[in-house]
Amino acid sequence: MTEVKSHFIDKEGMGGSMRIYKFGGTSLGSAGRIKKVAAIIAGALEHDKIIIVVSAIHRVTDLLLESAAKACSGDCGYRVTLNEIDHLHHSIAGDLFSGDILDSVTVTIRSELSELNDFVHGVFLLRELSEKSLARVLSYGERLSARLVSSYLQEQHIVSFYLDAREVIVTDTNYADALVDHIASELKIKKRLASFDGVPVVTGFIAAAPDGTVTTLGRGGSDYTASIIGSAIGAREIWIWTDVDGFFSADPKRVRDARILPFITYAEAMELSHAGAKVLHPLAVQPAMKAGIPVLIKNSFNTTAEGTRIERSMPPDISRTLPVTGLSSINKVVLLNLSGSGMVGVPGIASRLFSCLALNRINIIFISQASSEQSITLAINPSQAAKAKKILEEEFFSEIAFRQIDPLVIRRNLAMIAVVGNNMSGHPGVSAQLFETLGKNGINVIAVAQGANEMNISFVIDSLHEDKALNCIHESFFLSQRKVHLFIAGTGTIARSLIGQISAHRHNLQKDNDLDVVVCGMANTGNIALDDNGIDLQHWQSALVPRKEHHDIEGYLHLIKERNLHNTIFVDCTASTKVAEIYPDLLLGNISVVTANKLGMAGHWPLYRRIKDAQRKSNARFLYETNVGAGLPIINTLHDLKNSGDKIISIEGVLSGTLSFIFNELRKGGRFSEIVRRAQQAGYTEPDPRDDLSGADFARKFLILGRELGYTLEYGDVVCESLVPPEYRGQMPVAEFLDRLSSVDEWFSAETENAAKDGMTIAYAGEIRNGKASIGVKRVPLSSPIAGLSGSENMVVFTTERYLATPLVVRGPGAGGEVTAGGVFADILRIASYLV
């Protein structure tokens, strides 16, 4: 910031001493704010001569427009609106003045408001509101504010006078958005301001046609007024005082990480303003640029902020390395598409199209045409859509009638975003980075336009995705640290472990990987926590509140889609079929999914196919490594083998930590029933050990592996031997079951001894071969990797054409909340790496 300050100081010694200060409506919104403006003016007068340009007081232009519209429609409520305008100005005057000066100002305000009331009453009687009449109504806002500011300066012993811009700015008769006659205006401005004492306070926004009738310069046109006057008199600088600290890299109300731009060029300012940046009127740059006058954007509420300086080129002591300077958007545009085979190779179509729109004063925001010449796409303001459609259908009536041109198509509810920067020119990869970012976030681009100077890429999208697009583009081009937004389903063991791991490693990820993992949502069947800025992971339990609405998983999904955050990942830590059933909707909504829930990939075949089909159609990612081996890389290994062209002959393994422990203990000579009881007491089994001994969970894992190999399998196709005797599978209490389980001890002891005689051992293992999957008690050679398992380890053995003599073994802990959560976390980071 020191360099920026010194640059401003250097400029102080150049050129004349005249500055133009323009104050917007929010800067004048109350008596207190007007006093602050007067203090700013008094401080500036210590060094320079200045000319003041003012907008209407905050909300007044809207109230004037509302009163006129009500009057035109015959609504007597226009009087209430005018009374509100009256009260606002008299209230401000009462707070600013007293005594004789208050009486004098009150007389002036009453005179202006009386004239306004009479004119609006005429609109009410005639039920007619032309653009000419509306321009006159709207002019009172600036006239009143300029009189208040000028009078207050005089009250503060600052010599000042009121100057009506209608005296000095000449336009055509397009009353609502007039075209300025710069030559005539310059002559009048120079003549009027050739010499003056004190501070002129000029009405912004308004001007006059050659016959003296009131015209306006378009909404926000006070900036333009300041630039016109500054250019005409050769001012040293033009200062635009507003309610923000300057030009931002994006709208800070929509992009939390938007940053101030200390310097931008005239060209960049024009591009950003035309594409929706409300900091500056789109036309305000042109007169200043022509005269080479710097424009400064300053915040009247934060006068110490450096603001943004706009000049022809960047100062030599300021370097900019990023290709993109800023983003801006227009959130309501309409696309109008003219197309047809009769347009191809026919000269004059585009000329007729644009001439027709120009004659009817319809402003074109965006133009796109394919090289085939078969269509021309335009973006225009929605308020002009019906008029544009009507006049173009009249212009091309014969071509439409003979089907050479199709009927005009209008597409609504769209937004236009512009990516702007001088450094984009000649910088490879900007477009690729832009559209890749949009694609990964599921944002469809409807139309694109880029000029040959390469400093602006504009595109049109559905308006629902505007904020999401702005945030993901801004993050991609401006931030070294990227964000992923997590929404977690379930708050059980795995979720708790996952939250703990994210909390413990979040800082390291930010520091070492430039990645911020933000948990924006958590939900279970009864409670929910939501915060787009991130839930406090140290106190997430207290953030959960009862779900008063949006119940069930569908309600949670609705809330996630409603937020429409970029780089969103849904994390399923439940064991719910209902949650698994929404995976296709999430993926088709371009929300990536990480799941520890097996009931999707091991569910009925139609659900499995819907998930896979949605995954293929979407740019989102779907990872489920923990479905088979908790934290072990089994699914990824299988995919790597297949994708690299290896042929998988068979998959064998043990995929139950509980059963692995039981059979590893059996090898040491223990009794089966006693080992099962110890496993339950140690927490290795489910509360009812029969859930593990049935092999159902093991079977689901092998079902997933079989499907990943390309086999069409249902759960019933997996041959699974249950270790629970049939007579013990009913409603028998767990304690009784454990007592009776000793009845099978002899069988397991005999099987172990007989296998040992053949140099083998027994294991509860599974095998997939030739499209068939089976799980049960199997004899395995002592040389088999499975025979070497210990504790509750899991193992998968891949025998492939490449790994034939020595199979590929994946071995390690295959159960437990921490291990599974670690696998989920790893999947989250894989998707984050793809997204950012």
mmCIF file of C-alpha atoms in Angstrom, residues 487 528 530 547 549-564 570 582 585-586 591:
data_model
loop_
_atom_site.group_PDB
_atom_site.id
_atom_site.type_symbol
_atom_site.label_atom_id
_atom_site.label_comp_id
_atom_site.label_asym_id
_atom_site.label_seq_id
_atom_site.Cartn_x
_atom_site.Cartn_y
_atom_site.Cartn_z
ATOM 1 C CA PHE A 487 -22.385 -31.416 3.362
ATOM 2 C CA ILE A 528 -29.325 -30.148 11.176
ATOM 3 C CA LEU A 530 -25.998 -25.207 8.121
ATOM 4 C CA ARG A 547 -35.216 -29.934 11.917
ATOM 5 C CA GLU A 549 -38.846 -28.253 8.138
ATOM 6 C CA HIS A 550 -37.106 -29.893 5.180
ATOM 7 C CA HIS A 551 -37.299 -33.256 6.890
ATOM 8 C CA ASP A 552 -35.703 -36.476 5.626
ATOM 9 C CA ILE A 553 -32.876 -36.689 3.152
ATOM 10 C CA GLU A 554 -34.921 -35.057 0.380
ATOM 11 C CA GLY A 555 -35.231 -31.906 2.513
ATOM 12 C CA TYR A 556 -31.485 -31.866 3.132
ATOM 13 C CA LEU A 557 -30.848 -32.293 -0.592
ATOM 14 C CA HIS A 558 -33.197 -29.380 -1.304
ATOM 15 C CA LEU A 559 -31.229 -27.143 1.070
ATOM 16 C CA ILE A 560 -27.923 -28.171 -0.517
ATOM 17 C CA LYS A 561 -29.163 -27.420 -4.029
ATOM 18 C CA GLU A 562 -30.736 -24.163 -2.851
ATOM 19 C CA ARG A 563 -27.341 -22.945 -1.618
ATOM 20 C CA ASN A 564 -25.769 -23.823 -4.973
ATOM 21 C CA PHE A 570 -21.885 -34.585 -0.374
ATOM 22 C CA ILE A 582 -30.484 -39.777 -3.808
ATOM 23 C CA ASP A 585 -29.995 -36.745 -8.137
ATOM 24 C CA LEU A 586 -26.874 -35.345 -6.492
ATOM 25 C CA ILE A 591 -22.683 -32.382 -6.720
#
